[in-house]
Short mmCIF file of C-alpha atoms in Angstrom, two decimals:
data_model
loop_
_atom_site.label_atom_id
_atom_site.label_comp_id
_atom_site.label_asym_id
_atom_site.label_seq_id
_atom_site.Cartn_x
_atom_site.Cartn_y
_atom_site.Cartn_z
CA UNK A 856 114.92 90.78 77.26
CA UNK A 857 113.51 87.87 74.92
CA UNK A 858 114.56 90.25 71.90
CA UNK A 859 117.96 89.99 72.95
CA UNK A 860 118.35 86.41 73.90
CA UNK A 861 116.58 85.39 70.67
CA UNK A 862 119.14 87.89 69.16
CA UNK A 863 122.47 86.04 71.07
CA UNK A 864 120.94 82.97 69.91
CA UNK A 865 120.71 83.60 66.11
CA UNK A 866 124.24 85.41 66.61
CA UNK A 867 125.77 82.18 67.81
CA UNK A 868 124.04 79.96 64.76
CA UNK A 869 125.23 82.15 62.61
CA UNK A 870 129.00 81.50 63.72
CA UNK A 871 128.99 77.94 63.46
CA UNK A 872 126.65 77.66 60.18
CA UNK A 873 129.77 79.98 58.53
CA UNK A 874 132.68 77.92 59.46
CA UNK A 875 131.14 74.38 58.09
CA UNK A 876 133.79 71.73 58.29
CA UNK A 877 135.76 71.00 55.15
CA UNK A 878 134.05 67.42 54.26
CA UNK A 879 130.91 69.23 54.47
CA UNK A 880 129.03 66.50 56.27
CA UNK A 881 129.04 68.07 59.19
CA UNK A 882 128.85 71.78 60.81
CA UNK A 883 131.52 72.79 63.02
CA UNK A 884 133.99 75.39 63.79
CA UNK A 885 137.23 76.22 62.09
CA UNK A 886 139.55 73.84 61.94
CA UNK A 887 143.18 74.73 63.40
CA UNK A 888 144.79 73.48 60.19
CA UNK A 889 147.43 76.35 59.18
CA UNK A 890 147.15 77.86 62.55
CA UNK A 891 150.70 77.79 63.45
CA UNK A 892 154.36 77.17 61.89
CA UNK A 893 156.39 74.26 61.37
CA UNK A 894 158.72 76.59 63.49
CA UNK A 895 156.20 76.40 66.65
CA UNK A 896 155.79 73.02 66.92
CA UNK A 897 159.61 71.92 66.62
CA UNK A 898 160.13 74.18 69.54
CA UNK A 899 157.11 72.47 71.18
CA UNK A 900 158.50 69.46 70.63
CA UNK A 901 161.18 70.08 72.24
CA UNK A 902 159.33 71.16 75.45
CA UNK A 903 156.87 68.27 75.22
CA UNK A 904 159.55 65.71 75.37
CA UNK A 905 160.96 68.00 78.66
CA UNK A 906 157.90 68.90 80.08
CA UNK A 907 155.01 66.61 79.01
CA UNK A 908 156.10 63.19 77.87
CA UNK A 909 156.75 61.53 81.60
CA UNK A 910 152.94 61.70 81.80
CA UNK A 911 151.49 61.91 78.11
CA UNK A 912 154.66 59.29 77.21
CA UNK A 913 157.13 60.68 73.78
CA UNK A 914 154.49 59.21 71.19
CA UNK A 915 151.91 61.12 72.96
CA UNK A 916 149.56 57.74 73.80
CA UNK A 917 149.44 58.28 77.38
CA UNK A 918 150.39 56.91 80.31
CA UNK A 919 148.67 55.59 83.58
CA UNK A 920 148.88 59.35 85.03
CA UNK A 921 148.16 61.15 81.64
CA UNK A 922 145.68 60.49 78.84
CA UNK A 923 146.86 60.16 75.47
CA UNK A 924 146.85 63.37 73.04
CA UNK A 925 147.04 61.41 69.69
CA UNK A 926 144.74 63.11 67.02
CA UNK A 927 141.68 60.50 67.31
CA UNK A 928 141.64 60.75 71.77
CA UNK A 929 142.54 64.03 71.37
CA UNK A 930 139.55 64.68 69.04
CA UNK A 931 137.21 62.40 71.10
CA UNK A 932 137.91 64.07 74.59
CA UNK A 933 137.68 67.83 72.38
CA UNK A 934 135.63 67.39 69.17
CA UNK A 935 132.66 69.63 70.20
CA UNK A 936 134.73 71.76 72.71
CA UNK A 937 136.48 75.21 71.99
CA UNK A 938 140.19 74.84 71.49
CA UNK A 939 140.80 77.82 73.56
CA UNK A 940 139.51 75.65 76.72
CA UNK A 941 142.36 72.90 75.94
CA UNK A 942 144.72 75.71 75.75
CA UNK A 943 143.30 76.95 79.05
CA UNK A 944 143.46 73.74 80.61
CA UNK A 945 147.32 73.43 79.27
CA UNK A 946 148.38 76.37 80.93
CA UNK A 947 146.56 76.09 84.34
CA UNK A 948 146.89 73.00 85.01
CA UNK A 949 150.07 71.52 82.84
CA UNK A 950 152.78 70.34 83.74
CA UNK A 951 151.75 68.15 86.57
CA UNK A 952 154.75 68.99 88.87
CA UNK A 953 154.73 73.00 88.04
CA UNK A 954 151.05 73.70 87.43
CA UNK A 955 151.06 77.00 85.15
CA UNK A 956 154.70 77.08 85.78
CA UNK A 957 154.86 77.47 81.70
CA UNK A 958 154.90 80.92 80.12
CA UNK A 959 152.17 81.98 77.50
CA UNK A 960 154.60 81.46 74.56
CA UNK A 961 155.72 77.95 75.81
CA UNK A 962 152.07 76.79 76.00
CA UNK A 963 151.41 78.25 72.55
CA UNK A 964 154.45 76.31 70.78
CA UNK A 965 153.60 72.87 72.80
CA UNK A 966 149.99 73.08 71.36
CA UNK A 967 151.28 73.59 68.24
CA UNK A 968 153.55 70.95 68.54
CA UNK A 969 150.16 68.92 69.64
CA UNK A 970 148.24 70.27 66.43
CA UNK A 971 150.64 68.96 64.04
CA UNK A 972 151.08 65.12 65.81
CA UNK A 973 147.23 65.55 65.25
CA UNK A 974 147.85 65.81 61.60
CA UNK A 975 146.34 69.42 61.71
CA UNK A 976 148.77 70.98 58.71
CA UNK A 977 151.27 73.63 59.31
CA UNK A 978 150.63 77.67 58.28
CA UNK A 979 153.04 80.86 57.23
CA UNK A 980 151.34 82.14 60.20
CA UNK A 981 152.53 81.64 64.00
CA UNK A 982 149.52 80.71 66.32
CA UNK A 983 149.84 83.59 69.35
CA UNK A 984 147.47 82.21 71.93
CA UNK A 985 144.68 84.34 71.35
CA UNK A 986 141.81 82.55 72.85
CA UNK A 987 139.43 84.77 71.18
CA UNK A 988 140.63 82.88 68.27
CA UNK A 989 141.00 79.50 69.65
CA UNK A 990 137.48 79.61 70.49
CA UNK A 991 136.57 79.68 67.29
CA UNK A 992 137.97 76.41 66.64
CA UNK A 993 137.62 72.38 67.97
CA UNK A 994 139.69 69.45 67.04
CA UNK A 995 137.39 68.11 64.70
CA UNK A 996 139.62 66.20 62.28
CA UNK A 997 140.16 67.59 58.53
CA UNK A 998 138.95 66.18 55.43
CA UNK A 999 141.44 64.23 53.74
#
């Protein structure tokens, strides 16, 4: 038993020692730059202003019944947590008046859509929801 869980613990070092974030000052996960398409988030986009912006208001700073999903609260309220948990949280729990009443692919293109007002760059590759993979990243905010 104490093999193993010294074993899971060296395992899980070893993950976050090999994605160190791009500045280098820091360890962290991957960040989500070139996660998704341009393509993604101008469809989210279109569903945040439908769905999202009542609460989270169109520039994304928040309202009094939604906090603000700019790139530096965003990162404060996610910067050590797995992205796969906001994406989680999105679809369980978003939008207020239809809780999980968006489909997979919706949830995917609004969180690109919330990526790139984050300044997190645009891919050739779609983002597909795979929280396998959005675990293995946080919001921690790229070197520029």
């Amino acid at each position: 038993m104490k093999g193993s869980l010294v074993t899971a613990f060296v395992a899980v070092a070893m993950c976050c020692i090999v994605d160190a974030q791009r500045s280098g000052t820091q360890l962290s996960r991957k960040s989500p730059s070139g996660m998704y398409t341009s393509e993604q988030a101008g469809r989210g986009s279109s569903l945040f202003a439908e769905h999202c912006a009542p609460c989270h208001a169109a520039d994304l700073t928040g309202t009094p019944t939604g906090p603000g999903l700019t790139g530096l609260e965003l990162a404060s309220q996610w910067r050590n947590r797995p992205l796969g948990e906001f994406f989680s949280l999105m679809r369980s729990t978003m939008p207020k008046n239809s809780p999980g009443g968006l489909t997979t692919a919706q949830n995917v293109d609004l969180l690109a859509f919330i990526l790139q007002q984050a300044k997190f760059t645009a891919g050739p590759n779609a983002l597909d929801g795979n929280l396998d993979v959005l675990n293995t990243m946080t919001l921690a905010p790229d070197a520029r």
